[in-house]
Amino acid sequence: MKSTHKIIAPLVAAALATGLVACGGGGDDDDTPSTPSTPVTTAPTQEELVAKAVDNIQNVVVIYAENRSFDNLYSDFPGIDSPLATATYDKQVDRDGTPLTSLPPVWAGLTTASAQFDTTVPTVATTATTGMPNAPFSINETYPGVDINAVNADMWHNFYQNQMQINGGKNDMFAAWADSGGGLVMGHFSGNASKLPLWQVAQKYTMADHFFMGAFGGSFLNHQYLIAAAAPVDPVTSANSATLNSHVAILDDGPQGYHLSVNTSATGAASALTGPATSIFKSNGAQLTPDGYAVNTMQPPYQPSGNKPANDAAGVAEGVLADPTQATTLPPQTGPNIGDYLTDKNVEWAWYGGGWAFQLARATNAAGWVGSDYASVGLQSDGKTPFVNFQFHHQPFNYFKRFDPTTAAGIADRTEHLKDGGVNGEQFIADIRAGKLPPVAFYKPVGNLNEHNGYADVLRGDQHIADIISELEKSPQWGHMLVVVTYDENGGIWDHVAPPKGDRFGPGSRIPAIVIGPTVRKGYVDHTMYDTTSILRFITRRWSLPELPGLTVRREGLKANGVDQGDLSNTLDTSATAAS
């Protein structure tokens, strides 16, 4: 065998010699110690800083108000990228597409005395609202005495009508497809910097000026999008068709379209100037799509519900179920929601419903059942106490089978997760002060404090939420908290910014959103595109949850239209994270 040691030996010798020189062993006696090398550190990337900022959040609090477009309250908020005063927008057109010569009257009257909490608010009848110019207008400048302290007429905010009003992004048919609110859809409040409590909060923290409602339409569907990012299902079958058919939308553009068929012979069908759109559709207010999605208000299958308690087999009212034979009682839902995924990860959460215990106590049996004060507005007979005004369809988890009050598991889940917020938020505030909020908490103010047109004013609700923020800032949990204050939908009110194209169900019109917390950017306006489901995206990211199917659909729908949806992480101050 051929030896290799003659080749290896010189190489080893050379290596040893080199090593000695490198170690300072080249023959001198210098024992000076070598200078230790400085470790090389790499600055964290922006992505790493954002991830750290997200992980730093230990409590997410969502406060869900009602029915205001962004322009309605914040049209001139400093730093927004499209102030209404300098914006361009399309004039409102009539039902036939021709420009309106003026805005329609407010058919129901702008204000009525019986609806007010502030008795100094003047009554503005329909006749005082005729001939308004075809343009956005300041309500408080046009009608002195009618400001954010006034309860104004309500306006349509339904699934199909919202899409017809948006009209492919032109936002030019809000007046055409309005009901009794008429031209009020174009109204906004001005001068809010000095009088709107949440304006000051928004200036202190982060205002999101491209935040859109999760779904087209009203409260029912948008509350479902807040927790599930999906429309509930109520398919029409051969067994229930006789009951449900009259609740299915009749459309001109197919089962997945959005153009409601108009009865052209109906009074007011020709023009918005001759009457509201209230009775001109062949399926006005239909709750169901032709393929079985519930998109307008349905009632929970469990009490408290807008439908009376069901009777058991013996004919005795149970007091815990809503009558399932009523067409508007939604069957218990079995699809996933964010509560399911949080529970599966052992993350505590709760929905605090304003007036929940108050209303639940009234759902005892069919004979003694008392519905909501929804039809009663303003003050009670003592002249100082507001009606509680509880809304059943504002309690989204009460539609899910997991919370069935006839089962032990359902009762346990209701007790743990469906909390009473108190008639004036007092129960929610008690948990804030005690530092007992779960990692994820939703708070829904009761009706008279939620800012909904028709039964609430802006000022009282805004002050209530600002007071809640003040309590949160003093909470022992504040140091690692993220608070999102937003609105469920626009309340039928016009906004000049077109929503991006997403999927079949949304997003809808632009709404205000304020992000609050000790590690949130201060005095910042975030131009990132968000919608209601961005809240779910943040929760999903923070606790490493599976992506809800509806989030996938929305993300892919927006992406297909060239839009990247944010998850609220851009509102966090990463400079604070870098220093920690």
XYZ file of C-alpha atoms in Angstrom:
580
model
C 0.000 0.000 0.000
C 1.306 3.455 -0.886
C 2.214 5.507 2.215
C 0.782 9.063 2.680
C 2.788 10.153 5.713
C 5.331 12.022 3.648
C 2.584 14.320 2.382
C 0.771 14.750 5.702
C 3.798 15.428 7.881
C 4.859 18.697 6.208
C 1.257 19.914 6.244
C 0.918 19.217 9.946
C 4.183 20.968 10.656
C 3.089 24.013 8.714
C -0.198 24.072 10.484
C 1.446 23.883 13.875
C 3.813 26.686 12.970
C 0.957 28.833 11.796
C -0.956 28.119 14.963
C 1.952 29.112 17.146
C 2.329 32.410 15.352
C -1.384 33.072 15.602
C -1.259 32.359 19.325
C 1.681 34.676 19.863
C 4.097 31.790 20.288
C 6.534 32.894 17.614
C 9.603 32.769 19.902
C 9.210 36.013 21.962
C 8.354 36.151 25.647
C 5.503 38.764 25.419
C 2.797 37.586 27.816
C 0.409 40.521 27.078
C -3.128 39.097 27.052
C -5.051 39.379 23.801
C -7.999 41.801 23.602
C -11.281 39.857 23.662
C -13.355 40.289 20.538
C -16.623 42.277 20.778
C -19.688 40.089 20.099
C -21.439 41.044 16.901
C -25.089 41.996 17.544
C -27.747 42.398 14.917
C -30.477 44.978 15.432
C -33.940 43.422 15.466
C -35.887 43.777 12.261
C -39.114 45.759 12.120
C -41.012 42.483 11.817
C -39.383 41.240 15.020
C -40.205 44.465 16.829
C -43.837 44.255 15.733
C -44.025 40.617 16.837
C -42.610 41.583 20.224
C -45.089 44.446 20.536
C -47.980 42.117 19.741
C -46.765 39.524 22.253
C -46.539 42.272 24.867
C -50.333 42.674 24.797
C -52.025 40.664 27.525
C -55.530 42.141 27.373
C -57.619 43.052 24.336
C -60.768 45.069 25.059
C -63.294 45.782 22.304
C -65.969 48.447 22.840
C -68.653 48.225 20.170
C -70.816 51.316 19.632
C -73.523 51.831 17.019
C -74.336 53.277 13.646
C -72.005 56.103 12.681
C -70.019 56.633 9.510
C -66.558 58.163 9.746
C -67.665 61.375 8.030
C -70.631 61.716 10.374
C -68.331 62.360 13.362
C -64.733 62.821 12.199
C -64.917 64.458 8.769
C -62.283 67.055 9.683
C -60.147 65.144 12.178
C -56.542 66.407 11.914
C -54.141 64.171 10.002
C -56.672 62.121 8.053
C -55.768 61.655 4.420
C -59.084 62.776 2.919
C -60.851 65.524 4.900
C -64.407 66.005 3.715
C -63.906 69.741 3.151
C -61.344 69.122 0.397
C -62.532 65.736 -0.846
C -64.040 64.983 -4.228
C -67.146 62.838 -4.415
C -70.078 62.075 -6.681
C -73.354 63.918 -6.322
C -76.313 61.847 -5.190
C -78.401 60.429 -8.017
C -82.026 59.359 -8.141
C -83.318 55.820 -8.519
C -83.067 56.088 -12.295
C -79.459 57.309 -12.136
C -80.134 60.977 -12.925
C -78.719 63.643 -10.561
C -81.050 64.709 -7.774
C -82.041 68.364 -7.942
C -82.031 68.445 -4.142
C -81.852 66.004 -1.269
C -85.114 64.289 -0.316
C -86.852 65.516 2.831
C -86.302 63.697 6.103
C -89.615 61.908 5.761
C -89.933 60.983 9.434
C -88.868 64.438 10.622
C -85.339 65.175 11.757
C -86.197 65.190 15.472
C -89.227 64.476 17.639
C -89.686 65.676 21.211
C -90.637 62.269 22.635
C -87.324 60.692 21.605
C -85.053 63.184 23.355
C -82.980 62.895 26.528
C -82.272 66.630 26.350
C -85.587 68.474 26.414
C -84.012 71.608 24.913
C -83.602 69.905 21.524
C -86.088 71.486 19.090
C -88.507 69.488 16.993
C -87.629 69.652 13.300
C -90.521 68.451 11.155
C -90.396 67.084 7.621
C -91.470 70.402 6.132
C -88.353 72.085 7.516
C -86.092 69.663 5.647
C -87.290 70.122 2.075
C -85.122 71.501 -0.703
C -81.753 70.803 0.891
C -78.873 71.137 -1.617
C -77.519 67.922 -3.113
C -74.374 67.870 -0.980
C -73.097 66.824 2.436
C -74.252 69.215 5.152
C -73.557 70.023 8.786
C -76.609 69.080 10.836
C -75.793 71.438 13.702
C -75.049 74.389 11.408
C -78.153 73.842 9.284
C -80.533 73.210 12.186
C -79.470 75.236 15.260
C -80.035 73.360 18.500
C -79.754 69.953 16.842
C -76.280 68.736 17.704
C -74.602 65.640 19.121
C -77.003 65.910 22.081
C -79.994 65.199 19.804
C -81.674 61.908 18.966
C -82.148 62.110 15.197
C -84.335 60.065 12.890
C -83.123 56.542 12.220
C -82.102 55.475 8.722
C -82.090 52.171 6.866
C -78.985 50.086 7.372
C -79.722 46.794 5.671
C -77.589 44.291 3.775
C -78.920 44.853 0.280
C -79.682 48.554 0.579
C -76.156 49.308 1.806
C -74.713 47.743 -1.340
C -77.194 49.559 -3.544
C -76.260 52.829 -1.843
C -72.523 52.216 -2.279
C -73.274 51.571 -5.964
C -69.994 49.987 -6.943
C -67.910 52.438 -4.915
C -69.440 55.704 -6.124
C -71.416 56.132 -2.889
C -73.942 58.140 -4.898
C -77.236 56.385 -4.104
C -77.488 56.795 -0.337
C -80.365 59.242 -0.706
C -82.041 57.241 -3.468
C -82.317 54.052 -1.444
C -83.007 55.644 1.946
C -86.197 55.116 3.880
C -87.775 57.589 6.290
C -84.405 59.227 6.990
C -84.379 60.672 3.475
C -81.721 63.325 2.959
C -80.440 62.970 6.525
C -78.069 60.320 5.160
C -75.842 63.176 3.939
C -75.633 64.875 7.330
C -72.668 65.132 9.667
C -71.763 67.022 12.841
C -69.139 69.756 12.663
C -66.962 71.441 15.267
C -66.555 68.190 17.177
C -62.997 68.862 18.372
C -64.324 70.901 21.296
C -67.388 68.853 22.189
C -66.973 65.173 21.275
C -65.433 63.290 24.231
C -63.856 60.548 22.117
C -62.256 63.137 19.812
C -59.823 63.924 22.618
C -59.168 60.224 23.165
C -58.490 59.738 19.456
C -56.005 62.616 19.410
C -54.191 61.119 22.383
C -53.869 57.653 20.843
C -54.405 56.280 17.295
C -57.224 57.030 14.886
C -57.689 54.576 12.000
C -59.078 56.507 9.036
C -59.457 53.557 6.649
C -61.466 51.224 8.883
C -64.592 49.697 7.306
C -67.531 47.772 8.701
C -67.015 44.027 8.394
C -70.185 43.314 6.440
C -72.697 45.235 4.379
C -75.837 46.256 6.211
C -76.882 46.330 9.813
C -76.121 45.391 13.373
C -77.178 41.753 13.248
C -74.703 40.741 10.559
C -71.904 43.008 11.743
C -72.040 41.598 15.255
C -71.628 38.171 13.703
C -68.643 39.462 11.745
C -67.127 40.820 14.953
C -67.003 37.342 16.486
C -67.110 34.892 13.553
C -66.310 36.774 10.320
C -69.187 34.913 8.702
C -72.895 35.173 7.970
C -75.160 32.795 9.917
C -77.021 30.123 7.989
C -80.733 29.364 7.821
C -81.245 27.279 4.686
C -84.689 27.010 3.160
C -85.739 23.369 2.910
C -88.860 21.550 1.838
C -89.812 21.279 5.493
C -89.619 24.990 6.302
C -90.205 26.645 2.939
C -93.787 27.625 3.730
C -92.559 29.564 6.761
C -89.362 31.039 5.353
C -90.131 31.824 1.717
C -91.657 35.198 2.524
C -88.396 36.152 4.253
C -86.153 35.419 1.262
C -84.857 38.319 -0.826
C -86.143 38.725 -4.388
C -83.230 39.929 -6.486
C -82.726 41.117 -10.047
C -79.161 39.819 -10.338
C -79.267 36.221 -9.134
C -79.107 34.443 -5.763
C -75.737 35.947 -4.860
C -76.522 39.434 -6.149
C -77.607 42.497 -4.227
C -80.098 44.443 -6.367
C -83.498 44.104 -4.724
C -86.363 43.892 -7.188
C -88.488 47.035 -7.224
C -92.242 47.117 -7.579
C -92.369 49.860 -10.203
C -96.047 50.560 -9.561
C -95.487 51.330 -5.874
C -95.899 54.887 -4.641
C -92.539 56.636 -4.644
C -90.860 54.067 -6.862
C -90.009 56.567 -9.571
C -88.062 59.075 -7.498
C -86.591 59.530 -4.034
C -88.078 63.030 -4.071
C -91.624 61.668 -4.109
C -91.327 59.278 -1.190
C -89.064 56.977 0.828
C -87.974 53.592 -0.478
C -89.706 51.931 2.462
C -92.377 50.044 0.503
C -91.125 49.857 -3.051
C -89.212 46.563 -2.910
C -90.826 43.223 -3.617
C -89.023 41.767 -0.597
C -88.415 44.760 1.639
C -86.366 43.870 4.732
C -85.872 40.236 3.717
C -83.708 38.469 6.272
C -82.412 35.645 4.067
C -80.441 35.354 0.862
C -81.866 32.922 -1.718
C -79.104 30.459 -0.817
C -79.818 30.476 2.903
C -77.630 33.053 4.641
C -79.152 35.245 7.339
C -78.113 38.820 6.523
C -80.741 41.011 8.178
C -82.064 40.882 11.717
C -83.050 37.464 13.031
C -83.763 36.676 16.675
C -81.602 34.501 18.947
C -82.829 30.937 19.561
C -82.250 31.446 23.293
C -83.586 34.027 25.707
C -83.217 36.913 25.908
C -84.731 37.055 22.445
C -87.126 39.257 20.535
C -89.369 36.208 20.102
C -91.360 34.937 23.063
C -90.324 31.823 24.987
C -91.099 28.457 23.467
C -93.481 25.999 25.071
C -92.278 22.585 26.170
C -94.042 19.333 25.310
C -96.555 19.858 28.109
C -97.402 23.318 26.871
C -95.655 25.082 29.738
C -93.367 27.916 28.756
C -89.756 27.153 29.577
C -88.519 30.712 29.610
C -85.081 29.870 28.218
C -85.745 29.209 24.527
C -87.221 31.437 21.851
C -90.130 29.966 19.939
C -88.483 28.007 17.088
C -91.702 28.005 15.056
C -91.302 31.733 14.421
C -89.700 32.378 11.032
C -87.433 35.029 12.511
C -85.964 32.721 15.152
C -82.545 31.722 13.836
C -81.639 28.051 14.337
C -78.729 27.528 16.766
C -75.482 28.104 14.897
C -72.715 25.509 14.867
C -70.018 27.264 12.830
C -66.832 28.413 14.570
C -66.429 31.768 16.272
C -63.500 33.418 18.029
C -64.816 32.283 21.402
C -64.509 28.644 20.354
C -60.893 29.076 19.298
C -59.971 30.993 22.446
C -61.576 28.351 24.635
C -59.736 25.595 22.781
C -56.463 27.414 23.590
C -57.474 27.895 27.250
C -57.576 31.670 26.800
C -60.262 33.254 28.962
C -62.725 35.618 27.334
C -66.079 37.283 27.972
C -68.840 39.248 26.290
C -70.178 41.987 28.603
C -73.678 42.885 27.458
C -75.109 46.147 28.753
C -78.471 45.349 30.372
C -77.996 41.576 29.934
C -79.150 40.598 33.436
C -81.929 43.195 33.363
C -83.381 41.742 30.177
C -82.785 38.097 31.052
C -84.893 38.555 34.171
C -87.836 39.573 31.982
C -87.745 36.373 29.876
C -89.454 34.124 32.403
C -92.299 32.504 30.473
C -94.612 33.225 27.590
C -97.244 34.820 29.802
C -94.854 36.991 31.776
C -92.358 37.671 29.006
C -91.522 41.325 28.511
C -89.871 42.406 25.296
C -87.263 45.082 24.994
C -87.880 48.774 25.465
C -86.737 49.039 21.859
C -90.010 50.697 20.859
C -89.759 53.116 23.779
C -87.312 55.964 23.401
C -86.256 58.969 25.405
C -87.119 59.327 29.079
C -89.522 57.378 31.249
C -92.488 59.037 32.944
C -90.312 60.455 35.736
C -88.714 62.723 33.134
C -85.144 61.741 34.015
C -84.622 57.969 33.681
C -83.837 56.677 30.175
C -85.489 53.538 28.893
C -82.960 50.705 29.042
C -83.433 49.825 25.381
C -81.872 46.370 25.158
C -81.251 44.956 21.665
C -81.368 41.172 21.345
C -79.536 41.044 18.035
C -76.577 42.864 19.604
C -75.712 39.713 21.588
C -73.997 37.585 18.910
C -72.867 34.616 21.002
C -76.480 33.963 22.050
C -77.096 32.581 18.551
C -74.664 29.661 18.971
C -75.482 26.121 20.059
C -72.536 26.130 22.450
C -74.601 28.413 24.691
C -77.748 26.271 24.779
C -79.322 27.003 28.189
C -81.054 23.607 28.296
C -77.764 21.701 28.637
C -75.313 21.595 31.526
C -72.422 22.448 29.229
C -74.355 25.331 27.709
C -75.251 26.744 31.108
C -71.606 26.520 32.181
C -70.438 28.330 29.051
C -73.078 31.026 29.453
C -72.040 31.598 33.059
C -68.358 31.816 32.193
C -68.501 33.859 29.004
C -71.798 35.798 28.711
C -71.507 38.471 31.386
C -73.769 41.282 32.497
C -72.210 44.650 31.736
C -74.773 46.469 33.857
C -77.461 48.890 32.764
C -74.936 51.737 32.934
C -71.782 49.663 32.494
C -71.366 49.271 36.250
C -70.588 45.533 36.188
C -68.014 45.953 33.444
C -66.452 48.860 35.336
C -66.292 46.782 38.524
C -64.207 44.137 36.751
C -62.000 46.848 35.243
C -61.305 48.355 38.660
C -60.639 44.957 40.214
C -58.240 43.961 37.432
C -60.427 40.980 36.613
C -60.938 41.403 32.882
C -60.159 38.225 30.943
C -57.477 38.400 28.220
C -60.191 39.075 25.614
C -63.214 41.160 26.595
C -66.010 42.627 24.492
C -68.260 45.358 25.873
C -71.591 46.263 24.294
C -73.210 49.386 25.763
C -76.950 49.227 26.313
C -79.161 50.899 23.716
C -79.556 54.349 25.247
C -75.743 54.628 25.503
C -74.660 53.162 22.165
C -75.079 56.253 19.863
C -77.664 54.604 17.564
C -79.854 57.070 15.649
C -83.518 56.832 16.522
C -83.109 55.934 20.190
C -79.738 57.360 21.295
C -77.762 60.540 20.868
C -74.038 60.749 20.211
C -73.047 62.778 23.261
C -74.297 60.495 26.043
C -72.856 57.389 24.422
C -69.575 59.088 23.589
C -69.197 60.328 27.155
C -70.007 56.868 28.502
C -67.300 55.261 26.374
C -64.795 58.002 27.259
C -65.532 57.313 30.933
C -64.888 53.605 30.321
C -61.537 54.494 28.712
C -60.658 56.566 31.770
C -61.406 53.564 33.982
C -59.261 51.311 31.795
C -56.343 53.764 31.987
C -56.440 53.395 35.791
C -56.869 49.615 35.738
C -54.138 47.384 37.211
C -54.185 45.588 33.836
C -53.539 48.753 31.816
C -49.807 48.224 31.249
C -50.283 45.497 28.644
C -53.682 46.433 27.231
C -54.986 47.151 23.727
C -58.428 48.771 23.464
C -60.392 49.110 20.236
C -63.377 51.469 20.140
C -65.379 51.169 16.956
C -68.915 51.084 15.571
C -70.808 48.103 14.252
C -71.823 49.881 11.038
C -72.629 53.214 9.436
C -76.313 53.433 10.367
C -77.219 54.157 6.753
C -75.170 57.368 6.843
C -73.117 58.385 3.807
C -69.325 58.385 3.790
C -67.288 59.659 0.856
C -64.534 56.995 0.981
C -65.372 53.899 -1.057
C -64.905 50.543 0.660
C -62.424 48.171 -0.977
C -63.777 45.179 -2.856
C -63.547 42.066 -0.761
C -65.985 39.189 -0.802
C -69.705 38.747 -1.197
C -70.523 39.993 2.304
C -68.202 42.966 2.669
C -66.509 45.093 3.744
C -69.118 47.821 3.871
C -68.943 51.562 4.489
C -66.211 53.387 6.420
C -66.660 53.773 10.182
C -64.603 55.327 13.001
C -62.096 53.221 14.937
C -59.825 54.363 17.754
C -57.022 52.153 19.079
C -55.934 52.871 22.638
C -53.284 51.606 25.024
C -49.975 52.393 26.725
C -47.963 50.885 23.853
C -50.133 52.299 21.065
C -48.740 55.100 18.887
C -49.597 58.460 20.382
C -51.223 61.235 18.371
C -51.195 59.065 15.281
C -53.505 58.582 12.310
C -53.159 55.128 10.770
C -54.013 54.923 7.057
C -53.824 51.108 6.933
C -56.865 49.361 5.469
C -58.780 47.651 8.282
C -62.263 46.303 8.794
C -64.103 44.792 11.751
C -62.468 41.421 11.129
C -59.042 43.025 11.677
C -59.867 42.803 15.384
C -60.189 39.042 14.993
C -56.917 38.997 13.076
C -55.131 40.663 15.967
C -56.607 38.260 18.519
C -55.751 35.328 16.259
C -52.163 36.511 15.866
C -51.623 37.311 19.536
C -52.770 33.936 20.818
C -51.677 31.844 17.802
C -55.208 30.692 17.019
C -56.341 28.923 13.850
C -57.645 31.295 11.202
C -61.425 31.414 11.148
C -62.762 30.307 7.738
C -64.358 33.710 7.232
C -61.022 35.427 7.794
C -59.518 33.319 5.044
C -62.327 34.244 2.655
C -61.971 37.956 3.454
C -58.178 37.945 3.168
C -58.259 36.156 -0.183
C -61.082 38.367 -1.488
C -59.247 41.574 -0.665
C -55.965 40.197 -1.967
C -57.598 39.331 -5.290
C -58.542 42.998 -5.571
C -55.054 44.221 -4.728
C -55.735 45.148 -1.098
C -53.718 44.086 1.946
C -55.752 44.065 5.136
C -54.074 45.034 8.387
C -54.341 43.272 11.739
C -54.017 46.442 13.896
C -50.349 45.726 14.662
C -49.370 48.916 12.817
C -50.998 50.899 15.610
C -48.373 49.666 18.087
C -45.343 51.787 18.983
C -42.374 49.542 18.190
C -39.878 52.122 19.467
C -41.103 51.357 22.955
C -40.676 47.667 22.213
C -37.110 48.207 20.968
C -36.165 49.946 24.201
C -37.547 47.197 26.411
